[in-house]
Amino acid sequence: MTKLLTLTFTAIFMTVPASTGVTAEEAATSTRLHTLKNSNGMEVTVTNYGAIITSMLTADRDGNLADVALGHRTAAEYIAASEKPYFGAVVGRFGNRIAEGTFTLDGETYTLATNNGDNHLHGGNVGFDKVIWDVKSASDQSIHLTYVAKDMEEGYPGNLSVSVTYTLTDENQLVVDYAATTDKATPVNLTQHTYFNLAGEGNGTVLDHEVMLNADRFTPVDSGLIPTGELRSVKDTPFDFTSPKSIGRDIETENEQLALGKGYDHNWVLNKGVSATELTLAAVVYDPATGRVLTVSTTEPGVQFYTGNFLTGTLTGKSGKTYSHRGGFCLETQHFPDSPNQPDFPSTILAPGEKYESQTVFAFSAR
């Protein structure tokens, strides 16, 4: 069912300055929550502010439900938090980083916000995570949201029409379908930025979670977390998750790349061929304490595995518990970071007359 955010949410939203991407009028009249439910009791709640997944109730091995998605308690906290973790949001127009906030396309140089040190991150100051999306349709198990990014919005060329559809199946799969068209060539790289803790949000770190990544290579980065252009083998490095291992096993290993990311915050090159678009296994994550399993498949060529390295314990989650350092992990299915400046990476340029289509499936089970 679709409902207005609580009175507390709406009242606080009305004080938000327009520089956040949301006007007072939009906040008061247009923000909604929608809960998807399946026959097994799984629930996923979405808001049209940022197309954010605000909660995800899934069962453990004993059938007990818990919210495994990190998030804020009120709408105001999504906007005003001193830390900007992008909890649950769809990020774009370009997810991840673009070096020095600039790229050249068809002979013209475009300048973007540098909102992550010297670099551009997740679409800029007012990316897709900070705008009101239109709800075009909604049912018990699906919601379809759209947004139109104007030409030169956040410095990007072209009027870009974007949609995201969340569908919750009776097989406990959350299917995320993205689509976009443009009237001018432009980079597009959309992803979903949910932080997961399969023990339940706020229940400690994820260091004991066991992870398998279907990737023999990753893209090493420089000090600004911009890929160097190399596709490096994971063999004999802490980045080898080709067989399941705990997140914590190697995360403190002395390693230049781990030091640069303050842990894992890198793009893995999925074993599918960089131009392939078929739905392919990306990752499997298992929590031994609860038995919950998350399996991620995607049509994208890469996945950013991030281990909550910049969570500091200052944010309080929905259950009233603080989110500790490494209290969540992300699996951001994507094209590679800085692709507009890396000609050897799969292209992220969408041209007029073409259609951007991407799918990611988050499947939940227990053992």
Tab-separated table of C-alpha atoms in Angstrom:
chain	number	residue	atom	x	y	z
A	1	MET	CA	0.000	0.000	0.000
A	2	THR	CA	1.122	3.579	-0.619
A	3	LYS	CA	1.016	6.086	2.194
A	4	LEU	CA	2.311	9.493	3.118
A	5	LEU	CA	5.364	9.540	5.305
A	6	THR	CA	4.540	10.022	8.954
A	7	LEU	CA	3.600	13.466	10.214
A	8	THR	CA	7.046	13.776	11.763
A	9	PHE	CA	8.667	13.079	8.416
A	10	THR	CA	6.474	15.543	6.553
A	11	ALA	CA	6.751	18.336	9.098
A	12	ILE	CA	10.527	18.177	9.177
A	13	PHE	CA	10.709	17.909	5.391
A	14	MET	CA	8.911	21.237	5.121
A	15	THR	CA	11.902	23.033	6.639
A	16	VAL	CA	14.393	21.626	4.130
A	17	PRO	CA	16.101	24.272	1.951
A	18	ALA	CA	15.666	24.016	-1.800
A	19	SER	CA	19.439	23.576	-2.256
A	20	THR	CA	19.000	19.926	-1.225
A	21	GLY	CA	16.949	19.306	-4.343
A	22	VAL	CA	13.616	19.192	-2.489
A	23	THR	CA	11.382	22.221	-2.060
A	24	ALA	CA	9.114	22.659	0.955
A	25	GLU	CA	6.032	22.229	-1.221
A	26	GLU	CA	7.329	19.005	-2.761
A	27	ALA	CA	8.258	17.671	0.649
A	28	ALA	CA	4.850	18.454	2.118
A	29	THR	CA	2.770	17.023	-0.724
A	30	SER	CA	4.796	14.566	-2.789
A	31	THR	CA	6.825	12.281	-0.540
A	32	ARG	CA	5.484	8.754	-0.134
A	33	LEU	CA	6.364	5.366	1.313
A	34	HIS	CA	5.319	2.162	-0.432
A	35	THR	CA	5.690	-1.320	1.052
A	36	LEU	CA	6.097	-4.384	-1.142
A	37	LYS	CA	5.012	-7.694	0.400
A	38	ASN	CA	5.221	-11.273	-0.816
A	39	SER	CA	3.540	-14.489	0.265
A	40	ASN	CA	6.467	-15.440	2.531
A	41	GLY	CA	6.257	-12.365	4.748
A	42	MET	CA	9.214	-10.580	3.169
A	43	GLU	CA	8.741	-6.810	2.968
A	44	VAL	CA	10.630	-4.045	1.164
A	45	THR	CA	9.737	-0.399	1.798
A	46	VAL	CA	10.588	2.297	-0.740
A	47	THR	CA	10.232	6.073	-0.698
A	48	ASN	CA	10.032	8.243	-3.789
A	49	TYR	CA	12.595	10.570	-2.188
A	50	GLY	CA	15.757	9.335	-3.900
A	51	ALA	CA	14.005	6.058	-4.854
A	52	ILE	CA	15.425	4.942	-1.499
A	53	ILE	CA	14.919	1.480	-0.048
A	54	THR	CA	14.240	2.345	3.598
A	55	SER	CA	13.851	-1.182	4.963
A	56	MET	CA	14.067	-4.848	3.988
A	57	LEU	CA	12.496	-7.497	6.219
A	58	THR	CA	13.859	-10.997	5.570
A	59	ALA	CA	13.784	-14.284	7.469
A	60	ASP	CA	16.663	-16.058	9.182
A	61	ARG	CA	17.119	-19.855	9.368
A	62	ASP	CA	14.450	-20.036	12.087
A	63	GLY	CA	11.948	-17.945	10.169
A	64	ASN	CA	12.472	-14.815	12.280
A	65	LEU	CA	12.147	-11.571	10.339
A	66	ALA	CA	14.623	-8.702	10.707
A	67	ASP	CA	15.376	-5.509	8.812
A	68	VAL	CA	18.695	-6.098	7.030
A	69	ALA	CA	18.976	-2.671	5.321
A	70	LEU	CA	20.674	0.240	7.065
A	71	GLY	CA	18.758	3.505	7.055
A	72	HIS	CA	17.675	6.616	8.910
A	73	ARG	CA	14.738	6.931	11.306
A	74	THR	CA	13.159	10.021	9.713
A	75	ALA	CA	13.091	11.703	6.347
A	76	ALA	CA	14.951	14.689	7.773
A	77	GLU	CA	17.887	12.486	8.691
A	78	TYR	CA	18.263	11.304	5.100
A	79	ILE	CA	18.719	14.942	4.131
A	80	ALA	CA	20.529	16.471	7.085
A	81	ALA	CA	22.932	13.737	8.235
A	82	SER	CA	26.472	15.053	8.611
A	83	GLU	CA	27.693	11.843	7.009
A	84	LYS	CA	26.381	11.164	3.504
A	85	PRO	CA	26.349	7.373	3.178
A	86	TYR	CA	23.646	7.240	0.453
A	87	PHE	CA	21.688	4.654	2.465
A	88	GLY	CA	19.378	2.690	0.157
A	89	ALA	CA	19.370	5.240	-2.673
A	90	VAL	CA	19.445	5.013	-6.437
A	91	VAL	CA	22.503	7.047	-7.389
A	92	GLY	CA	23.115	8.770	-10.714
A	93	ARG	CA	23.357	10.228	-13.291
A	94	PHE	CA	26.743	8.561	-12.821
A	95	GLY	CA	27.246	6.248	-9.855
A	96	ASN	CA	30.736	6.170	-8.345
A	97	ARG	CA	33.571	8.585	-9.151
A	98	ILE	CA	34.660	10.703	-12.112
A	99	ALA	CA	38.219	12.024	-11.867
A	100	GLU	CA	38.523	15.742	-11.150
A	101	GLY	CA	34.833	16.200	-12.010
A	102	THR	CA	35.441	16.509	-15.711
A	103	PHE	CA	35.130	14.526	-18.939
A	104	THR	CA	35.205	15.208	-22.667
A	105	LEU	CA	32.457	14.006	-24.997
A	106	ASP	CA	32.161	14.717	-28.726
A	107	GLY	CA	34.913	17.323	-28.460
A	108	GLU	CA	33.285	19.273	-25.611
A	109	THR	CA	34.557	19.305	-22.042
A	110	TYR	CA	31.994	19.108	-19.239
A	111	THR	CA	32.645	20.223	-15.674
A	112	LEU	CA	30.867	18.558	-12.757
A	113	ALA	CA	30.776	19.166	-9.024
A	114	THR	CA	33.809	17.939	-7.092
A	115	ASN	CA	31.936	16.667	-4.056
A	116	ASN	CA	34.415	13.958	-3.024
A	117	GLY	CA	37.765	15.630	-2.546
A	118	ASP	CA	39.003	16.545	-6.010
A	119	ASN	CA	36.566	14.169	-7.670
A	120	HIS	CA	32.899	13.851	-8.604
A	121	LEU	CA	30.836	11.224	-6.756
A	122	HIS	CA	27.394	9.679	-7.295
A	123	GLY	CA	25.951	12.368	-9.551
A	124	GLY	CA	27.082	15.478	-7.690
A	125	ASN	CA	25.637	17.785	-5.064
A	126	VAL	CA	22.027	16.973	-5.961
A	127	GLY	CA	22.157	13.556	-7.538
A	128	PHE	CA	19.246	11.189	-8.100
A	129	ASP	CA	19.363	10.267	-4.396
A	130	LYS	CA	18.211	13.772	-3.398
A	131	VAL	CA	15.221	14.371	-5.695
A	132	ILE	CA	11.550	13.442	-5.678
A	133	TRP	CA	10.767	10.647	-8.139
A	134	ASP	CA	7.306	10.244	-9.681
A	135	VAL	CA	5.430	7.069	-8.802
A	136	LYS	CA	3.957	5.941	-12.117
A	137	SER	CA	2.435	2.727	-10.825
A	138	ALA	CA	2.434	0.632	-7.666
A	139	SER	CA	1.021	-2.699	-6.553
A	140	ASP	CA	1.476	-5.107	-3.682
A	141	GLN	CA	4.709	-6.440	-5.155
A	142	SER	CA	6.006	-3.749	-7.510
A	143	ILE	CA	6.621	-0.015	-7.792
A	144	HIS	CA	7.666	1.927	-10.903
A	145	LEU	CA	9.340	5.325	-10.400
A	146	THR	CA	10.533	7.900	-12.943
A	147	TYR	CA	12.636	11.041	-12.962
A	148	VAL	CA	13.662	13.497	-15.693
A	149	ALA	CA	17.097	15.069	-15.268
A	150	LYS	CA	17.269	18.298	-17.246
A	151	ASP	CA	19.975	19.186	-19.743
A	152	MET	CA	23.082	20.411	-17.803
A	153	GLU	CA	21.599	19.368	-14.463
A	154	GLU	CA	24.671	18.847	-12.250
A	155	GLY	CA	26.748	19.628	-15.359
A	156	TYR	CA	25.666	16.639	-17.472
A	157	PRO	CA	24.487	17.091	-21.078
A	158	GLY	CA	21.059	15.971	-22.261
A	159	ASN	CA	17.551	15.658	-20.919
A	160	LEU	CA	17.666	12.183	-19.403
A	161	SER	CA	14.434	10.281	-18.696
A	162	VAL	CA	15.104	7.612	-16.084
A	163	SER	CA	13.011	4.864	-14.536
A	164	VAL	CA	13.556	2.287	-11.818
A	165	THR	CA	11.188	-0.578	-11.043
A	166	TYR	CA	11.379	-2.595	-7.842
A	167	THR	CA	9.619	-5.977	-7.984
A	168	LEU	CA	9.429	-8.368	-5.019
A	169	THR	CA	8.803	-11.950	-6.127
A	170	ASP	CA	7.416	-14.878	-4.163
A	171	GLU	CA	10.866	-16.449	-4.504
A	172	ASN	CA	12.211	-13.705	-2.175
A	173	GLN	CA	13.950	-11.884	-5.008
A	174	LEU	CA	14.030	-8.108	-5.202
A	175	VAL	CA	14.396	-7.384	-8.922
A	176	VAL	CA	15.651	-3.890	-9.787
A	177	ASP	CA	15.131	-2.795	-13.397
A	178	TYR	CA	16.619	0.477	-14.659
A	179	ALA	CA	15.903	2.200	-17.967
A	180	ALA	CA	16.852	5.564	-19.490
A	181	THR	CA	16.698	7.552	-22.722
A	182	THR	CA	18.319	10.854	-23.661
A	183	ASP	CA	18.128	13.577	-26.295
A	184	LYS	CA	21.886	14.227	-26.196
A	185	ALA	CA	24.845	11.901	-25.701
A	186	THR	CA	25.601	11.597	-21.982
A	187	PRO	CA	27.243	9.239	-19.457
A	188	VAL	CA	24.807	7.019	-17.518
A	189	ASN	CA	25.741	4.621	-14.720
A	190	LEU	CA	22.906	3.846	-12.300
A	191	THR	CA	23.209	1.701	-9.204
A	192	GLN	CA	21.493	0.810	-5.947
A	193	HIS	CA	23.323	1.823	-2.761
A	194	THR	CA	21.701	-0.244	-0.002
A	195	TYR	CA	23.942	-1.121	2.939
A	196	PHE	CA	23.234	-4.634	4.214
A	197	ASN	CA	23.817	-6.279	7.561
A	198	LEU	CA	22.370	-9.783	7.378
A	199	ALA	CA	22.349	-10.017	11.173
A	200	GLY	CA	19.952	-7.047	11.215
A	201	GLU	CA	20.632	-3.334	10.883
A	202	GLY	CA	22.584	-2.006	13.841
A	203	ASN	CA	23.638	-5.479	15.029
A	204	GLY	CA	27.402	-4.984	15.076
A	205	THR	CA	29.852	-5.265	12.223
A	206	VAL	CA	29.693	-7.396	9.093
A	207	LEU	CA	33.239	-8.704	9.490
A	208	ASP	CA	32.019	-12.269	10.126
A	209	HIS	CA	29.880	-12.318	6.967
A	210	GLU	CA	31.286	-14.714	4.372
A	211	VAL	CA	31.538	-13.339	0.835
A	212	MET	CA	32.077	-14.855	-2.592
A	213	LEU	CA	32.639	-12.515	-5.540
A	214	ASN	CA	32.473	-13.949	-9.062
A	215	ALA	CA	35.489	-11.967	-10.231
A	216	ASP	CA	39.079	-12.879	-11.050
A	217	ARG	CA	40.116	-9.224	-11.436
A	218	PHE	CA	39.551	-5.840	-9.846
A	219	THR	CA	40.349	-2.238	-10.759
A	220	PRO	CA	43.079	-0.845	-8.465
A	221	VAL	CA	42.818	2.836	-7.539
A	222	ASP	CA	44.948	5.864	-6.807
A	223	SER	CA	44.821	7.994	-3.652
A	224	GLY	CA	41.539	9.578	-4.789
A	225	LEU	CA	39.967	6.120	-5.338
A	226	ILE	CA	40.047	6.659	-9.104
A	227	PRO	CA	40.893	3.523	-11.129
A	228	THR	CA	44.382	3.484	-12.590
A	229	GLY	CA	43.085	1.714	-15.729
A	230	GLU	CA	44.631	-1.631	-14.813
A	231	LEU	CA	42.534	-4.787	-14.511
A	232	ARG	CA	44.540	-6.604	-11.838
A	233	SER	CA	44.303	-10.269	-10.906
A	234	VAL	CA	42.965	-10.950	-7.408
A	235	LYS	CA	45.081	-14.095	-7.107
A	236	ASP	CA	47.319	-14.141	-4.033
A	237	THR	CA	45.926	-10.810	-2.804
A	238	PRO	CA	43.408	-9.830	-0.084
A	239	PHE	CA	41.001	-9.087	-2.956
A	240	ASP	CA	40.526	-12.760	-3.796
A	241	PHE	CA	36.928	-13.667	-2.931
A	242	THR	CA	36.625	-16.333	-5.632
A	243	SER	CA	36.086	-18.785	-2.761
A	244	PRO	CA	33.968	-17.700	0.222
A	245	LYS	CA	35.827	-16.025	3.063
A	246	SER	CA	34.887	-13.677	5.872
A	247	ILE	CA	35.084	-9.962	5.224
A	248	GLY	CA	37.320	-9.581	8.255
A	249	ARG	CA	39.858	-12.251	7.362
A	250	ASP	CA	42.158	-10.071	5.247
A	251	ILE	CA	40.754	-6.569	5.662
A	252	GLU	CA	43.542	-5.463	8.021
A	253	THR	CA	46.299	-6.982	5.878
A	254	GLU	CA	49.133	-4.619	5.036
A	255	ASN	CA	48.286	-3.786	1.444
A	256	GLU	CA	48.499	-0.524	-0.492
A	257	GLN	CA	45.044	-0.876	-2.031
A	258	LEU	CA	43.390	-1.668	1.309
A	259	ALA	CA	45.127	1.334	2.821
A	260	LEU	CA	43.865	3.618	0.050
A	261	GLY	CA	40.266	2.404	0.455
A	262	LYS	CA	40.504	2.137	4.253
A	263	GLY	CA	39.267	-1.395	3.606
A	264	TYR	CA	37.380	-2.756	0.617
A	265	ASP	CA	35.998	0.030	-1.571
A	266	HIS	CA	36.846	-1.212	-5.044
A	267	ASN	CA	35.278	-2.321	-8.295
A	268	TRP	CA	35.489	-6.020	-9.136
A	269	VAL	CA	35.407	-7.067	-12.808
A	270	LEU	CA	32.789	-9.788	-13.062
A	271	ASN	CA	33.604	-13.018	-14.875
A	272	LYS	CA	31.377	-12.449	-17.864
A	273	GLY	CA	33.366	-10.508	-20.458
A	274	VAL	CA	33.281	-6.743	-20.113
A	275	SER	CA	30.777	-6.238	-22.951
A	276	ALA	CA	28.371	-9.056	-21.997
A	277	THR	CA	24.891	-8.007	-20.886
A	278	GLU	CA	23.400	-11.297	-19.705
A	279	LEU	CA	22.255	-11.696	-16.090
A	280	THR	CA	25.278	-13.130	-14.279
A	281	LEU	CA	26.087	-14.128	-10.707
A	282	ALA	CA	27.997	-11.330	-8.997
A	283	ALA	CA	28.148	-12.223	-5.292
A	284	VAL	CA	26.955	-14.511	-2.525
A	285	VAL	CA	27.024	-13.335	1.107
A	286	TYR	CA	26.307	-15.595	4.097
A	287	ASP	CA	25.866	-14.654	7.745
A	288	PRO	CA	26.788	-17.692	9.889
A	289	ALA	CA	25.012	-16.267	12.939
A	290	THR	CA	21.529	-16.056	11.373
A	291	GLY	CA	21.860	-18.262	8.302
A	292	ARG	CA	20.716	-15.474	5.989
A	293	VAL	CA	22.087	-15.587	2.457
A	294	LEU	CA	22.104	-12.757	-0.095
A	295	THR	CA	22.771	-13.686	-3.723
A	296	VAL	CA	23.298	-10.850	-6.212
A	297	SER	CA	23.056	-11.230	-9.993
A	298	THR	CA	23.365	-8.440	-12.550
A	299	THR	CA	23.624	-7.503	-16.203
A	300	GLU	CA	26.365	-5.010	-15.285
A	301	PRO	CA	30.084	-5.721	-15.895
A	302	GLY	CA	31.243	-4.778	-12.399
A	303	VAL	CA	30.338	-4.541	-8.742
A	304	GLN	CA	31.652	-2.120	-6.131
A	305	PHE	CA	32.155	-4.033	-2.903
A	306	TYR	CA	32.241	-1.529	-0.037
A	307	THR	CA	32.567	-2.477	3.620
A	308	GLY	CA	31.280	0.589	5.463
A	309	ASN	CA	34.779	1.951	6.030
A	310	PHE	CA	33.525	5.512	6.458
A	311	LEU	CA	30.817	4.694	8.989
A	312	THR	CA	32.042	6.162	12.265
A	313	GLY	CA	29.468	5.105	14.843
A	314	THR	CA	27.876	8.561	14.984
A	315	LEU	CA	24.748	7.671	12.970
A	316	THR	CA	21.786	6.125	14.779
A	317	GLY	CA	19.718	3.658	12.813
A	318	LYS	CA	16.026	2.876	12.701
A	319	SER	CA	16.112	0.566	15.721
A	320	GLY	CA	17.928	3.160	17.827
A	321	LYS	CA	21.296	1.414	17.520
A	322	THR	CA	24.368	3.198	16.221
A	323	TYR	CA	25.954	2.074	12.983
A	324	SER	CA	29.453	1.004	13.866
A	325	HIS	CA	32.545	1.164	11.697
A	326	ARG	CA	32.038	-1.573	9.089
A	327	GLY	CA	28.488	-2.081	10.277
A	328	GLY	CA	27.228	-2.685	6.731
A	329	PHE	CA	28.362	-3.668	3.257
A	330	CYS	CA	27.304	-2.549	-0.219
A	331	LEU	CA	27.281	-4.437	-3.496
A	332	GLU	CA	26.831	-1.668	-6.056
A	333	THR	CA	26.381	-3.279	-9.466
A	334	GLN	CA	27.771	-0.904	-12.064
A	335	HIS	CA	29.941	0.021	-14.989
A	336	PHE	CA	33.446	0.843	-13.853
A	337	PRO	CA	34.268	4.099	-12.020
A	338	ASP	CA	35.621	6.985	-14.132
A	339	SER	CA	34.558	5.234	-17.337
A	340	PRO	CA	34.037	8.537	-19.239
A	341	ASN	CA	37.797	9.128	-18.868
A	342	GLN	CA	38.900	5.520	-19.400
A	343	PRO	CA	38.587	4.520	-23.087
A	344	ASP	CA	39.548	0.899	-22.373
A	345	PHE	CA	36.643	0.446	-19.932
A	346	PRO	CA	33.151	-0.548	-21.145
A	347	SER	CA	31.445	2.595	-22.387
A	348	THR	CA	28.838	4.369	-20.289
A	349	ILE	CA	27.787	6.793	-23.039
A	350	LEU	CA	24.094	6.721	-23.931
A	351	ALA	CA	23.228	8.261	-27.311
A	352	PRO	CA	19.891	9.613	-28.573
A	353	GLY	CA	17.796	6.814	-30.018
A	354	GLU	CA	19.371	4.234	-27.703
A	355	LYS	CA	17.851	2.827	-24.532
A	356	TYR	CA	19.812	2.205	-21.353
A	357	GLU	CA	18.645	-0.994	-19.676
A	358	SER	CA	20.112	-2.683	-16.626
A	359	GLN	CA	18.899	-5.289	-14.150
A	360	THR	CA	20.095	-6.425	-10.752
A	361	VAL	CA	18.507	-9.158	-8.625
A	362	PHE	CA	18.933	-9.350	-4.836
A	363	ALA	CA	17.807	-12.863	-3.806
A	364	PHE	CA	17.364	-13.825	-0.134
A	365	SER	CA	17.403	-17.282	1.433
A	366	ALA	CA	18.639	-18.979	4.591
A	367	ARG	CA	20.650	-22.024	5.510
